[in-house]
Structure formats: structure tokens, C-alpha cells
PDB file of C-alpha atoms in Angstrom:
ATOM      1  CA  UNK A   1      90.968  95.943  83.757  1.00  0.00           C
ATOM      2  CA  UNK A   2      91.976  96.983  87.252  1.00  0.00           C
ATOM      3  CA  UNK A   3      95.049  95.456  88.873  1.00  0.00           C
ATOM      4  CA  UNK A   4      95.123  94.485  92.540  1.00  0.00           C
ATOM      5  CA  UNK A   5      98.289  95.913  94.099  1.00  0.00           C
ATOM      6  CA  UNK A   6      99.714  95.583  97.588  1.00  0.00           C
ATOM      7  CA  UNK A   7     101.408  98.974  97.947  1.00  0.00           C
ATOM      8  CA  UNK A   8     102.600  99.394 101.526  1.00  0.00           C
ATOM      9  CA  UNK A   9     105.546 100.817 103.425  1.00  0.00           C
ATOM     10  CA  UNK A  10     107.414  98.428 105.684  1.00  0.00           C
ATOM     11  CA  UNK A  11     110.565  98.365 107.764  1.00  0.00           C
ATOM     12  CA  UNK A  12     113.564  96.390 106.553  1.00  0.00           C
ATOM     13  CA  UNK A  13     112.624  93.617 108.989  1.00  0.00           C
ATOM     14  CA  UNK A  14     109.115  93.302 107.538  1.00  0.00           C
ATOM     15  CA  UNK A  15     106.733  95.320 109.732  1.00  0.00           C
ATOM     16  CA  UNK A  16     104.141  97.829 108.471  1.00  0.00           C
ATOM     17  CA  UNK A  17     103.431  99.132 111.996  1.00  0.00           C
ATOM     18  CA  UNK A  18     104.948  98.828 115.419  1.00  0.00           C
ATOM     19  CA  UNK A  19     103.256  96.941 118.263  1.00  0.00           C
ATOM     20  CA  UNK A  20     100.075  98.304 119.822  1.00  0.00           C
ATOM     21  CA  UNK A  21      98.732 100.187 116.822  1.00  0.00           C
ATOM     22  CA  UNK A  22      95.402 101.862 117.571  1.00  0.00           C
ATOM     23  CA  UNK A  23      93.398 105.027 116.905  1.00  0.00           C
ATOM     24  CA  UNK A  24      95.772 107.178 118.983  1.00  0.00           C
ATOM     25  CA  UNK A  25      98.907 105.484 117.592  1.00  0.00           C
ATOM     26  CA  UNK A  26      98.079 104.496 113.978  1.00  0.00           C
ATOM     27  CA  UNK A  27     101.531 103.023 113.349  1.00  0.00           C
ATOM     28  CA  UNK A  28     102.094 101.671 116.842  1.00  0.00           C
ATOM     29  CA  UNK A  29     104.991 101.950 119.249  1.00  0.00           C
ATOM     30  CA  UNK A  30     108.749 101.849 118.558  1.00  0.00           C
ATOM     31  CA  UNK A  31     108.448 105.092 116.594  1.00  0.00           C
ATOM     32  CA  UNK A  32     106.387 103.416 113.877  1.00  0.00           C
ATOM     33  CA  UNK A  33     105.407 106.793 112.403  1.00  0.00           C
ATOM     34  CA  UNK A  34     108.950 107.064 111.020  1.00  0.00           C
ATOM     35  CA  UNK A  35     107.942 104.485 108.414  1.00  0.00           C
ATOM     36  CA  UNK A  36     106.185 107.304 106.570  1.00  0.00           C
ATOM     37  CA  UNK A  37     109.050 109.805 106.729  1.00  0.00           C
ATOM     38  CA  UNK A  38     109.722 109.254 103.026  1.00  0.00           C
ATOM     39  CA  UNK A  39     106.287 110.747 102.259  1.00  0.00           C
ATOM     40  CA  UNK A  40     107.055 113.954 104.147  1.00  0.00           C
ATOM     41  CA  UNK A  41     110.790 114.624 103.779  1.00  0.00           C
ATOM     42  CA  UNK A  42     110.502 117.303 101.079  1.00  0.00           C
ATOM     43  CA  UNK A  43     109.191 120.834 100.836  1.00  0.00           C
ATOM     44  CA  UNK A  44     106.678 122.619  98.651  1.00  0.00           C
ATOM     45  CA  UNK A  45     102.905 122.423  98.331  1.00  0.00           C
ATOM     46  CA  UNK A  46     102.770 118.620  98.259  1.00  0.00           C
ATOM     47  CA  UNK A  47     101.485 116.119  95.720  1.00  0.00           C
ATOM     48  CA  UNK A  48      98.223 117.410  94.233  1.00  0.00           C
ATOM     49  CA  UNK A  49      98.659 120.381  96.594  1.00  0.00           C
ATOM     50  CA  UNK A  50      98.060 118.024  99.534  1.00  0.00           C
ATOM     51  CA  UNK A  51     100.403 119.087 102.315  1.00  0.00           C
ATOM     52  CA  UNK A  52     100.298 115.619 103.876  1.00  0.00           C
ATOM     53  CA  UNK A  53     102.376 114.237 100.994  1.00  0.00           C
ATOM     54  CA  UNK A  54     105.690 116.078 100.498  1.00  0.00           C
ATOM     55  CA  UNK A  55     108.205 113.540  99.196  1.00  0.00           C
ATOM     56  CA  UNK A  56     111.451 114.663  97.612  1.00  0.00           C
ATOM     57  CA  UNK A  57     113.549 113.513  94.685  1.00  0.00           C
ATOM     58  CA  UNK A  58     112.495 110.249  93.065  1.00  0.00           C
ATOM     59  CA  UNK A  59     110.057 109.643  95.929  1.00  0.00           C
ATOM     60  CA  UNK A  60     107.913 112.411  94.452  1.00  0.00           C
ATOM     61  CA  UNK A  61     107.633 110.469  91.184  1.00  0.00           C
ATOM     62  CA  UNK A  62     106.632 107.340  93.098  1.00  0.00           C
ATOM     63  CA  UNK A  63     103.845 109.106  94.987  1.00  0.00           C
ATOM     64  CA  UNK A  64     102.608 110.962  91.909  1.00  0.00           C
ATOM     65  CA  UNK A  65     102.317 107.647  90.041  1.00  0.00           C
ATOM     66  CA  UNK A  66     100.495 106.068  92.986  1.00  0.00           C
ATOM     67  CA  UNK A  67      97.982 108.933  92.993  1.00  0.00           C
ATOM     68  CA  UNK A  68      97.543 108.755  89.217  1.00  0.00           C
ATOM     69  CA  UNK A  69      96.852 105.008  89.252  1.00  0.00           C
ATOM     70  CA  UNK A  70      94.698 104.832  92.406  1.00  0.00           C
ATOM     71  CA  UNK A  71      91.162 103.735  91.584  1.00  0.00           C
ATOM     72  CA  UNK A  72      89.915 102.088  94.783  1.00  0.00           C
ATOM     73  CA  UNK A  73      91.109 100.814  98.146  1.00  0.00           C
ATOM     74  CA  UNK A  74      90.472  97.425  99.740  1.00  0.00           C
ATOM     75  CA  UNK A  75      91.009  97.295 103.488  1.00  0.00           C
ATOM     76  CA  UNK A  76      90.032  95.517 106.664  1.00  0.00           C
ATOM     77  CA  UNK A  77      87.747  96.693 109.430  1.00  0.00           C
ATOM     78  CA  UNK A  78      90.620  97.206 111.873  1.00  0.00           C
ATOM     79  CA  UNK A  79      92.482  99.521 109.513  1.00  0.00           C
ATOM     80  CA  UNK A  80      89.226 101.344 108.793  1.00  0.00           C
ATOM     81  CA  UNK A  81      88.627 101.836 112.523  1.00  0.00           C
ATOM     82  CA  UNK A  82      92.198 102.954 113.287  1.00  0.00           C
ATOM     83  CA  UNK A  83      91.940 105.514 110.476  1.00  0.00           C
ATOM     84  CA  UNK A  84      88.571 106.690 111.758  1.00  0.00           C
ATOM     85  CA  UNK A  85      87.099 105.934 108.338  1.00  0.00           C
ATOM     86  CA  UNK A  86      89.442 108.686 107.066  1.00  0.00           C
ATOM     87  CA  UNK A  87      86.670 111.085 108.119  1.00  0.00           C
ATOM     88  CA  UNK A  88      84.820 110.013 104.987  1.00  0.00           C
ATOM     89  CA  UNK A  89      87.544 110.882 102.483  1.00  0.00           C
ATOM     90  CA  UNK A  90      90.400 108.515 101.688  1.00  0.00           C
ATOM     91  CA  UNK A  91      93.680 110.491 101.587  1.00  0.00           C
ATOM     92  CA  UNK A  92      94.479 109.283  98.065  1.00  0.00           C
ATOM     93  CA  UNK A  93      92.098 111.031  95.667  1.00  0.00           C
ATOM     94  CA  UNK A  94      89.077 110.317  97.864  1.00  0.00           C
ATOM     95  CA  UNK A  95      88.851 106.903  96.164  1.00  0.00           C
ATOM     96  CA  UNK A  96      86.024 104.457  96.925  1.00  0.00           C
ATOM     97  CA  UNK A  97      86.848 102.067  99.773  1.00  0.00           C
ATOM     98  CA  UNK A  98      85.775  98.447 100.157  1.00  0.00           C
ATOM     99  CA  UNK A  99      86.005  97.246 103.761  1.00  0.00           C
ATOM    100  CA  UNK A 100      86.251  93.544 104.539  1.00  0.00           C
ATOM    101  CA  UNK A 101      84.252  92.892 107.723  1.00  0.00           C
ATOM    102  CA  UNK A 102      81.667  90.626 109.334  1.00  0.00           C
ATOM    103  CA  UNK A 103      80.164  93.617 111.161  1.00  0.00           C
ATOM    104  CA  UNK A 104      79.572  96.705 109.009  1.00  0.00           C
ATOM    105  CA  UNK A 105      79.423  99.922 111.052  1.00  0.00           C
ATOM    106  CA  UNK A 106      76.029 101.459 111.681  1.00  0.00           C
ATOM    107  CA  UNK A 107      77.369 104.955 111.049  1.00  0.00           C
ATOM    108  CA  UNK A 108      79.762 105.759 108.194  1.00  0.00           C
ATOM    109  CA  UNK A 109      81.517 109.158 108.006  1.00  0.00           C
ATOM    110  CA  UNK A 110      80.383 111.285 105.092  1.00  0.00           C
ATOM    111  CA  UNK A 111      82.918 112.645 102.626  1.00  0.00           C
ATOM    112  CA  UNK A 112      84.185 112.188  99.078  1.00  0.00           C
ATOM    113  CA  UNK A 113      84.764 108.429  99.362  1.00  0.00           C
ATOM    114  CA  UNK A 114      82.056 105.846  98.812  1.00  0.00           C
ATOM    115  CA  UNK A 115      82.296 103.034 101.388  1.00  0.00           C
ATOM    116  CA  UNK A 116      81.193  99.477 100.680  1.00  0.00           C
ATOM    117  CA  UNK A 117      81.265  96.544 103.103  1.00  0.00           C
ATOM    118  CA  UNK A 118      81.467  92.790 102.554  1.00  0.00           C
ATOM    119  CA  UNK A 119      82.581  89.727 104.503  1.00  0.00           C
ATOM    120  CA  UNK A 120      83.858  87.793 101.458  1.00  0.00           C
ATOM    121  CA  UNK A 121      87.397  88.423 100.191  1.00  0.00           C
ATOM    122  CA  UNK A 122      86.684  87.438  96.574  1.00  0.00           C
ATOM    123  CA  UNK A 123      83.565  89.610  96.521  1.00  0.00           C
ATOM    124  CA  UNK A 124      85.529  92.465  98.045  1.00  0.00           C
ATOM    125  CA  UNK A 125      88.113  92.255  95.273  1.00  0.00           C
ATOM    126  CA  UNK A 126      85.396  92.063  92.607  1.00  0.00           C
ATOM    127  CA  UNK A 127      83.588  95.128  93.955  1.00  0.00           C
ATOM    128  CA  UNK A 128      86.832  97.079  94.331  1.00  0.00           C
ATOM    129  CA  UNK A 129      87.961  96.243  90.781  1.00  0.00           C
ATOM    130  CA  UNK A 130      84.608  97.376  89.416  1.00  0.00           C
ATOM    131  CA  UNK A 131      84.899 100.641  91.336  1.00  0.00           C
ATOM    132  CA  UNK A 132      88.507 101.163  90.157  1.00  0.00           C
ATOM    133  CA  UNK A 133      87.702 100.827  86.460  1.00  0.00           C
ATOM    134  CA  UNK A 134      90.991 100.776  84.532  1.00  0.00           C
ATOM    135  CA  UNK A 135      93.061 101.933  87.521  1.00  0.00           C
ATOM    136  CA  UNK A 136      94.527 100.024  90.485  1.00  0.00           C
ATOM    137  CA  UNK A 137      92.961  98.553  93.588  1.00  0.00           C
ATOM    138  CA  UNK A 138      95.324  99.311  96.455  1.00  0.00           C
ATOM    139  CA  UNK A 139      95.297  96.938  99.417  1.00  0.00           C
ATOM    140  CA  UNK A 140      95.683  98.520 102.860  1.00  0.00           C
ATOM    141  CA  UNK A 141      96.448  96.488 105.966  1.00  0.00           C
ATOM    142  CA  UNK A 142      98.349  93.269 106.601  1.00  0.00           C
ATOM    143  CA  UNK A 143      95.396  90.930 107.138  1.00  0.00           C
ATOM    144  CA  UNK A 144      93.638  91.745 103.867  1.00  0.00           C
ATOM    145  CA  UNK A 145      96.952  91.632 101.980  1.00  0.00           C
ATOM    146  CA  UNK A 146      97.659  88.172 103.390  1.00  0.00           C
ATOM    147  CA  UNK A 147      94.169  86.891 102.576  1.00  0.00           C
ATOM    148  CA  UNK A 148      94.390  88.176  99.002  1.00  0.00           C
ATOM    149  CA  UNK A 149      97.842  86.671  98.476  1.00  0.00           C
ATOM    150  CA  UNK A 150      96.750  83.329  99.877  1.00  0.00           C
ATOM    151  CA  UNK A 151      93.675  83.337  97.612  1.00  0.00           C
ATOM    152  CA  UNK A 152      95.688  84.217  94.496  1.00  0.00           C
ATOM    153  CA  UNK A 153      93.943  87.559  94.035  1.00  0.00           C
ATOM    154  CA  UNK A 154      96.999  89.869  93.939  1.00  0.00           C
ATOM    155  CA  UNK A 155      98.537  91.053  90.653  1.00  0.00           C
ATOM    156  CA  UNK A 156     101.472  93.111  91.924  1.00  0.00           C
ATOM    157  CA  UNK A 157     103.393  93.872  95.110  1.00  0.00           C
ATOM    158  CA  UNK A 158     104.884  97.363  95.435  1.00  0.00           C
ATOM    159  CA  UNK A 159     106.852  97.585  98.655  1.00  0.00           C
ATOM    160  CA  UNK A 160     108.391 100.786  99.972  1.00  0.00           C
ATOM    161  CA  UNK A 161     111.159  99.833 102.404  1.00  0.00           C
ATOM    162  CA  UNK A 162     111.927 102.416 105.057  1.00  0.00           C
ATOM    163  CA  UNK A 163     115.526 102.440 106.370  1.00  0.00           C
ATOM    164  CA  UNK A 164     114.709 101.233 109.874  1.00  0.00           C
ATOM    165  CA  UNK A 165     114.296  98.089 111.953  1.00  0.00           C
ATOM    166  CA  UNK A 166     111.134  97.999 114.066  1.00  0.00           C
ATOM    167  CA  UNK A 167     111.860  94.673 115.757  1.00  0.00           C
ATOM    168  CA  UNK A 168     108.204  93.947 116.525  1.00  0.00           C
ATOM    169  CA  UNK A 169     104.707  94.867 115.405  1.00  0.00           C
ATOM    170  CA  UNK A 170     102.429  94.079 112.482  1.00  0.00           C
ATOM    171  CA  UNK A 171     104.245  91.802 110.059  1.00  0.00           C
ATOM    172  CA  UNK A 172     103.177  92.061 106.420  1.00  0.00           C
ATOM    173  CA  UNK A 173     104.147  88.724 104.912  1.00  0.00           C
ATOM    174  CA  UNK A 174     102.754  86.203 107.360  1.00  0.00           C
ATOM    175  CA  UNK A 175     100.022  83.513 107.387  1.00  0.00           C
ATOM    176  CA  UNK A 176     100.373  82.870 103.645  1.00  0.00           C
ATOM    177  CA  UNK A 177      99.647  79.150 103.659  1.00  0.00           C
ATOM    178  CA  UNK A 178     101.833  76.152 102.896  1.00  0.00           C
ATOM    179  CA  UNK A 179     102.897  77.004  99.343  1.00  0.00           C
ATOM    180  CA  UNK A 180     105.496  79.507  98.216  1.00  0.00           C
ATOM    181  CA  UNK A 181     104.459  82.479  96.092  1.00  0.00           C
ATOM    182  CA  UNK A 182     106.686  83.170  93.092  1.00  0.00           C
ATOM    183  CA  UNK A 183     107.355  86.757  92.060  1.00  0.00           C
ATOM    184  CA  UNK A 184     108.661  88.373  88.882  1.00  0.00           C
ATOM    185  CA  UNK A 185     110.830  91.466  89.335  1.00  0.00           C
ATOM    186  CA  UNK A 186     109.514  94.597  87.608  1.00  0.00           C
ATOM    187  CA  UNK A 187     111.400  97.616  88.926  1.00  0.00           C
ATOM    188  CA  UNK A 188     113.438  99.118  91.753  1.00  0.00           C
ATOM    189  CA  UNK A 189     113.885 102.757  92.724  1.00  0.00           C
ATOM    190  CA  UNK A 190     116.398 103.607  95.416  1.00  0.00           C
ATOM    191  CA  UNK A 191     116.536 106.808  97.449  1.00  0.00           C
ATOM    192  CA  UNK A 192     118.047 107.683 100.830  1.00  0.00           C
ATOM    193  CA  UNK A 193     114.531 107.843 102.321  1.00  0.00           C
ATOM    194  CA  UNK A 194     113.122 104.555 100.938  1.00  0.00           C
ATOM    195  CA  UNK A 195     113.726 101.720  98.493  1.00  0.00           C
ATOM    196  CA  UNK A 196     110.775 100.999  96.223  1.00  0.00           C
ATOM    197  CA  UNK A 197     110.507  97.413  94.936  1.00  0.00           C
ATOM    198  CA  UNK A 198     107.846  96.284  92.471  1.00  0.00           C
ATOM    199  CA  UNK A 199     107.070  92.640  91.644  1.00  0.00           C
ATOM    200  CA  UNK A 200     104.461  90.819  89.580  1.00  0.00           C
ATOM    201  CA  UNK A 201     102.821  87.850  91.305  1.00  0.00           C
ATOM    202  CA  UNK A 202     103.209  84.719  89.205  1.00  0.00           C
ATOM    203  CA  UNK A 203     100.172  82.474  88.964  1.00  0.00           C
TER     204      UNK A 203
END
């Protein structure tokens, strides 16, 4: 059965984008694009011959595993809009994408990815898990991640910490309700470009 995994890059002070993120500045101000330097710090043809993903050292293993396990993506409408619907093809394997929104777009870009829209978080997770099969559902965007955590729908958290302090922007772990969320440590991989921390969410 598919696992639901929050797999996002954030700064050491907890932001996944700088302030003012939009279509022209996908990761906001304060040099937010540097968050993704660990994806592009190597050389060679790139993961799966995709030149957008050129990690080096152990980072390469991390990205290769993420590609191998990616079965579907669950995201919010704002992330979908900022990414321009990925021009119809999600950058990770062209996986199917479930978008959480109250206002589905009238026009959806055509490409390798199948796009599905719903306004219910539990339904979104169900549809994404069905689409993912025995692989992972990756959550993209802070709002959807927070909603899924608050609803108890997340299986694992895989955080890639970039060596920078953004100081402001889109905070990942916020608006989680009144109760704490207990985590079980699974693994840690450290590199000069990023520290990769994986936890299981206890229920």
C-alpha cells in the first residue's frame, strides 16, 4: 500500500520558500532558490538523464531513491499555479498529480501527468494513494502538508535541510493544531550540501 510522505527541502530555520513566492519567483525572495542547490551541485547527465537534477555524492542516492519510489503527488492549488501546472508533466517521473482546491482550473496543461482535483483532503489522499499503487505519495506545499499532518494522514516525513537561514517566508511546520505529533527516527544522511532526515509519524 502507498505511503504518504512529506518530502520537502527547507532552510535550517524552517522555511520551504522565501517571502513573496509567485510564478516569477517560485521560491520567493531572500535567495530562496538556493534551497535547491543540493539538487544541482554535481555534474554529469543528471538523474534519469534529467539535467535538472544533478546532485553529487550521497545526495545522488537520495534523489535516485525519491525517483524510484515516487508514485503520485498531492499538492495545493497555489503550488500548482506557481509551477504553471508543470506544463503538464510533473518533474519527477511525470507522476499523476492530485490538486487540493475549491476551484478546479478550466484549462489543464497537457503532458505525461494525469491531473485530478478535489476539495476534500481525505479524498485527495485516497485518490493519490490509489494512483501511486505500491509507491509513495509525495506531498508538495506547506498548506497541504499541514492539513495532512493535522488530519493524521501522513506516514513519513523526509526533510532535506539546506545549510542556510531564510529568516522569513513560507514556514513548513505551522498551523498543526493543539496536540503534539510524535515522530520515530528512521535515518539520517549528512552531506555538505544538505542533511536528509527521515521520520515515521507515530499514530
